[in-house]
Coordinates of C-alpha atoms and ligand atoms in Angstrom, one line a residue:
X1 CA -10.3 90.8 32.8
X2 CA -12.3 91.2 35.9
X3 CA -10.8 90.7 39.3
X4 CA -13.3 87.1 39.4
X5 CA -12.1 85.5 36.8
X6 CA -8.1 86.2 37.0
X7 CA -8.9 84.9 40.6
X8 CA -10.6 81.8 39.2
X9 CA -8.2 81.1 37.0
X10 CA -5.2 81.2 39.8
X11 CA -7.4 78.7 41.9
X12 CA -7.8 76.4 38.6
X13 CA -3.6 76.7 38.1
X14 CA -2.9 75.8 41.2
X15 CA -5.2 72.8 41.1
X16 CA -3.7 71.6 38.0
X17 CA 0.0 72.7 40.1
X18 CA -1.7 70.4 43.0
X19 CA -2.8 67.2 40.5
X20 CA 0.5 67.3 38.6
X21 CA 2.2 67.1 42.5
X22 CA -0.1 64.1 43.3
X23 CA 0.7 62.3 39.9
X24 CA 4.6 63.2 40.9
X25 CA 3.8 61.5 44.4
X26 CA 1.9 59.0 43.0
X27 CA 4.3 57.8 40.4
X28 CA 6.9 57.6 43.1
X29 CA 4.6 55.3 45.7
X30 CA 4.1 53.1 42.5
X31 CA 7.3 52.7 41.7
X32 CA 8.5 52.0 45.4
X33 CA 5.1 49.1 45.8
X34 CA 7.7 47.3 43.9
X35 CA 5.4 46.7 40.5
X36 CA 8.2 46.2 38.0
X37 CA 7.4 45.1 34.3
X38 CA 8.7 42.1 34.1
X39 CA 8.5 40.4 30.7
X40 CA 5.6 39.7 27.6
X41 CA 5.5 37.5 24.8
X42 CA 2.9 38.3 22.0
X43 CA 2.0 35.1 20.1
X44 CA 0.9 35.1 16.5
X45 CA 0.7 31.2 16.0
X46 CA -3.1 31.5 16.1
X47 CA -3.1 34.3 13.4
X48 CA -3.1 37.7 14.1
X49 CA -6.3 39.5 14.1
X50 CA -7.4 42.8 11.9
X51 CA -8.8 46.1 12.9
X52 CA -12.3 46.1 13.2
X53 CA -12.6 42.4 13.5
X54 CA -15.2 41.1 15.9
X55 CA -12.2 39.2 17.7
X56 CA -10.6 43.2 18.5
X57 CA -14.3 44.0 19.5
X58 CA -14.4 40.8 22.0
X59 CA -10.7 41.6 22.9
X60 CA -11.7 45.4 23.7
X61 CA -14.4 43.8 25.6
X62 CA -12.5 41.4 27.4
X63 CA -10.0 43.7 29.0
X64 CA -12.5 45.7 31.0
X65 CA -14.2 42.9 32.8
X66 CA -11.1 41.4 33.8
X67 CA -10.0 44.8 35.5
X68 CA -12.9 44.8 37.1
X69 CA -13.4 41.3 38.3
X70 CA -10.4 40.5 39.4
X71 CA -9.0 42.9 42.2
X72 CA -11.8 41.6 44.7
X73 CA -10.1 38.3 44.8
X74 CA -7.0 38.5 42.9
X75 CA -8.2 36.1 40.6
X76 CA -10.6 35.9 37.1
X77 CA -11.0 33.8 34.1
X78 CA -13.5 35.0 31.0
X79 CA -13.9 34.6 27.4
X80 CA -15.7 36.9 25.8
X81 CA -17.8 36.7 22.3
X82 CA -19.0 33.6 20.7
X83 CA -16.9 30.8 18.4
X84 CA -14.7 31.6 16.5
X85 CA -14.0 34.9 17.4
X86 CA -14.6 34.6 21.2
X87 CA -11.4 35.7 22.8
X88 CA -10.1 34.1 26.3
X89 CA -8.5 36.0 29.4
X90 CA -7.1 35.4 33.1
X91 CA -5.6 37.8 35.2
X92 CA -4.0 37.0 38.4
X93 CA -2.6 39.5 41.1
X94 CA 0.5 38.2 43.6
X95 CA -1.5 36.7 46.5
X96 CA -0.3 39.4 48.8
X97 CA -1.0 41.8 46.7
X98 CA -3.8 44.3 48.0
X99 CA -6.9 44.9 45.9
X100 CA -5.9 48.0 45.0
X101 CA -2.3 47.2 44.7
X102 CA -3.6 44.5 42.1
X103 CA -5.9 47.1 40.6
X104 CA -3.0 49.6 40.0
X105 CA -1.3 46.8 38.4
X106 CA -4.0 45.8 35.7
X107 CA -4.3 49.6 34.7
X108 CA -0.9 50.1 34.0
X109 CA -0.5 45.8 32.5
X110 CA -3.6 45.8 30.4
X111 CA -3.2 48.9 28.0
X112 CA 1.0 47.7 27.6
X113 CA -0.1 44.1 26.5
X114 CA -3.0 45.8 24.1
X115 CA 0.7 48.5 23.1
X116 CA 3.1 45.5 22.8
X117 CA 1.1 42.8 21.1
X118 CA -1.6 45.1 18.6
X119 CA -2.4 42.9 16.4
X120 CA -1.4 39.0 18.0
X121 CA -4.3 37.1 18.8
X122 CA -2.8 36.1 21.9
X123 CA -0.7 37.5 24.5
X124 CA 1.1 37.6 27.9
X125 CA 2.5 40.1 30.1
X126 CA 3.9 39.8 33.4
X127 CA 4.2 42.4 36.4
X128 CA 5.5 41.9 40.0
X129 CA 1.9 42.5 41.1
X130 CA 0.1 40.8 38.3
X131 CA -0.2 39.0 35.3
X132 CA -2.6 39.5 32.1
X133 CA -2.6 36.7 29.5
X134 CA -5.4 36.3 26.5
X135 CA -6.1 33.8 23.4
X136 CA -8.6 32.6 21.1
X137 CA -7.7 29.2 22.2
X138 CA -9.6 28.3 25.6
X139 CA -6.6 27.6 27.5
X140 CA -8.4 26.9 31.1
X141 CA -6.8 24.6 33.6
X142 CA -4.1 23.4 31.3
X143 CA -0.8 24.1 32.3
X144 CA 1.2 26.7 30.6
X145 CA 4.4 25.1 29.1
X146 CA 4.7 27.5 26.3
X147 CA 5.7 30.7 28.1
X148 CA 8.1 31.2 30.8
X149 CA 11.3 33.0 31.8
X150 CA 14.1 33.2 35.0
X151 CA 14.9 36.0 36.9
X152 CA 17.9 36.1 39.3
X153 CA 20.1 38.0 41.3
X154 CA 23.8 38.5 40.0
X155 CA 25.4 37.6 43.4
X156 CA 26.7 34.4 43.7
X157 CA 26.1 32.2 47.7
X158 CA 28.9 30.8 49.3
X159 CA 27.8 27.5 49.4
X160 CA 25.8 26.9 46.4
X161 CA 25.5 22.8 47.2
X162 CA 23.7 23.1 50.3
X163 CA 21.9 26.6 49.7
X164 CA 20.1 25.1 46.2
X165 CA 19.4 22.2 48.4
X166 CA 17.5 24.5 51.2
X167 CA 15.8 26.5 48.1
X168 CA 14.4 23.6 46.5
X169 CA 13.0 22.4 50.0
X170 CA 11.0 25.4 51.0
X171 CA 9.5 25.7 47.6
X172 CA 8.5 22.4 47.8
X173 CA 7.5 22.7 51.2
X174 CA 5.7 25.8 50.1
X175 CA 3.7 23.9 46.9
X176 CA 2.4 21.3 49.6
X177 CA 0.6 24.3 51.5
X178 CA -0.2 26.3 48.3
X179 CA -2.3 22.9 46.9
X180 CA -3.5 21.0 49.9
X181 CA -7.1 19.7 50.1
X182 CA -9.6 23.2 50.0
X183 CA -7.3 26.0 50.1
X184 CA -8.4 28.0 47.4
X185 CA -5.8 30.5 46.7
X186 CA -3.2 28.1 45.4
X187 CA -0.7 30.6 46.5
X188 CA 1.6 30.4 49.6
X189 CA 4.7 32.6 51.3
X190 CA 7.2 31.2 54.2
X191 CA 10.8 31.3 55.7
X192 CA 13.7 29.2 56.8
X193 CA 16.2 29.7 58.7
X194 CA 19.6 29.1 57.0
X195 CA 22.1 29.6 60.5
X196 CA 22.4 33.4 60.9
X197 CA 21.0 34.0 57.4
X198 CA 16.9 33.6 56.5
X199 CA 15.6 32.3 53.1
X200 CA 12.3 33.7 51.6
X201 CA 9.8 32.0 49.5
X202 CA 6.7 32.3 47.3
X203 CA 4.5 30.0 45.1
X204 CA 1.5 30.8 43.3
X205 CA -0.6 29.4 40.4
X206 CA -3.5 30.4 38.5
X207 CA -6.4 29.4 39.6
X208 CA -8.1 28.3 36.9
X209 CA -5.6 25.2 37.6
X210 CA -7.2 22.0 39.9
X211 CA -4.9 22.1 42.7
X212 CA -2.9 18.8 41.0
X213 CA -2.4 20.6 38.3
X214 CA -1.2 23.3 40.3
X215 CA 1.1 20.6 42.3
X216 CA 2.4 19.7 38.8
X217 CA 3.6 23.0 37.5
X218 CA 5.0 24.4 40.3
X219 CA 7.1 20.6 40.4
X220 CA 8.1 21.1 36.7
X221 CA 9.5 25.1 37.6
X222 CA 11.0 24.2 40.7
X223 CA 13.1 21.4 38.6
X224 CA 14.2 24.0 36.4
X225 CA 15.9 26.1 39.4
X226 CA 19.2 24.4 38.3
X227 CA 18.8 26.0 35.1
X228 CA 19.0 29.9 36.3
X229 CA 19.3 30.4 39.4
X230 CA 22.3 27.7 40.9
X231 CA 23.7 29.3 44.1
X232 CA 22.0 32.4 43.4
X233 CA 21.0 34.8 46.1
X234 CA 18.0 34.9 44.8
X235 CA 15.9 33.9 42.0
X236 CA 12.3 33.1 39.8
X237 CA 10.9 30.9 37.7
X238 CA 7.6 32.5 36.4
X239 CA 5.6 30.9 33.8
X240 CA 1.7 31.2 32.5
X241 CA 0.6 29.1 35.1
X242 CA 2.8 29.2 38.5
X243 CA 5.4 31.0 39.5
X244 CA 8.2 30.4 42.4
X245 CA 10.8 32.7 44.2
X246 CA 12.9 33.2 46.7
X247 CA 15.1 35.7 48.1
X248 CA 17.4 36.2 51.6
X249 CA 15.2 39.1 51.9
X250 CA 11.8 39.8 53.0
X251 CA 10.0 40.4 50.1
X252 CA 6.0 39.6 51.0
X253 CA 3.7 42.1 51.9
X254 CA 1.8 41.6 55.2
X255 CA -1.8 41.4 54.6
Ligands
NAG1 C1 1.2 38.5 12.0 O1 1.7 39.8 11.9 C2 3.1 39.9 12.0 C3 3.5 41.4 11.9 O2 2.6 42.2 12.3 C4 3.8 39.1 10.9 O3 5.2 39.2 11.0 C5 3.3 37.7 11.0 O4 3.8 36.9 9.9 C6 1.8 37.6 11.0 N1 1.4 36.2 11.3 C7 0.5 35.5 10.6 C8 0.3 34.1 11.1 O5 -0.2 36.0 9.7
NAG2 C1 28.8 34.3 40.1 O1 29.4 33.1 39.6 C2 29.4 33.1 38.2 C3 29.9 31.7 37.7 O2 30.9 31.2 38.5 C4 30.3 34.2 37.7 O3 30.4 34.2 36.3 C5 29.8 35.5 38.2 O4 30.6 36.6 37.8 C6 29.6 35.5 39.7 N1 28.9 36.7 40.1 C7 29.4 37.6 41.0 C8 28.5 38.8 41.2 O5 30.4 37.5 41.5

């Protein structure tokens, strides 16, 4: 071997020494920009679709325009293909989220939902970041009642009557700003101050929703606090549509 190739070949392994370092470092900023898999639910009530079907074809087409439409504004809605095998997407990123925050978090959501739901003509997956829901039915601007789940945390307030009373008024608080007249993000972050302690909060909807049907969702998940998350530290109520939570932590990004 000459002395220019065994030279080239030690630049080229320590490249590929360099990348796998920056995929190691990379892998560990991920994790700590807090993008936890949450939960999905595949759905086969509308049938389940078959390789090589022209409702896979629309679905493979689908996937790629809503990763690239939606990290500009954190928002998109598109159906792809024509009846009956057109297929029907959102994705939404957390309204602090960063556009490429929300664009790391459709990489990694999209090819998990196509993983965990293969065959299910419709599907839902959520992220901390974002969330990536399809269908052949055109769900637009109807609430979500089908899919939704509680998160909490273990620890236990030491006055539940009064701290589930402060929760349920900064969320509600927090819906009024996320769905008065013209603001278009239907998403909205704030604090209270609980004596020495601070609570945290955070509402957002889709935004295919009209902002009354926004105001109605987040109303119906914010009654269901009761149901998880009494005298919790913290605690969510995420659904298709909207999505609440609050901690005694800071837990929004500054943007
Ligand atoms: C869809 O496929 C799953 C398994 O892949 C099966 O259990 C289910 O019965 C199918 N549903 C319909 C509606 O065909
Ligand atoms: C919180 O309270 C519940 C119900 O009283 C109890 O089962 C649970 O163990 C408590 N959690 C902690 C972390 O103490």
């Amino acid at each position: 071997m000459s002395s220019s190739s065994s030279s080239k070949r030690s630049v080229s392994l320590s490249l590929l020494a360099l990348a796998i370092q920056l995929l190691f470092i990379h892998s560990v900023l991920s994790q700590s920009q807090d993008n936890a898999f949450l939960y999905h639910k595949c759905s086969d009530i509308e049938g389940n679709f078959t390789s090589r079907s022209p409702y896979e074809s629309n679905l493979n087409s689908l996937f790629p325009r809503l990763s690239y439409s939606v990290p500009s504004s954190g928002f998109a809605a598109l159906s792809t293909g024509n009846k009956p095998d057109n297929v029907n997407g959102l994705g939404l990123c957390r309204g602090d989220a960063s556009p490429s925050d929300c664009r790391t978090c459709l990489a990694t959501a999209i090819p998990e939902l196509r993983k965990r739901c293969p065959n299910n003509k419709a599907g839902i997956i959520w992220y901390d970041n974002c969330l990536v829901k399809y269908s052949s039915t055109n769900f637009f601007g109807k609430i979500d009642y089908e899919n939704r789940f509680y998160l909490y945390n273990v620890n236990n307030v030491s006055n539940p009557a009064s701290f589930n009373t402060q929760t349920k008024a900064i969320l509600t608080e927090l819906t009024k700003k996320a769905t008065a007249g013209g603001h278009q993000k239907l998403f909205a972050t704030g604090e209270k101050s609980l004596g020495e302690k601070k609570l945290y909060g955070l509402v957002q909807c889709t935004r295919d929703l009209r902002s009354e049907s926004c105001k109605a969702c987040l109303d119906g998940i914010i009654g269901e606090l009761p149901n998880c998350c009494d005298g919790k530290e913290g605690g969510r109520v995420v659904g298709g549509s909207c999505n609440v939570r609050y901690e005694i932590y800071p837990f929004v990004k500054i943007v």
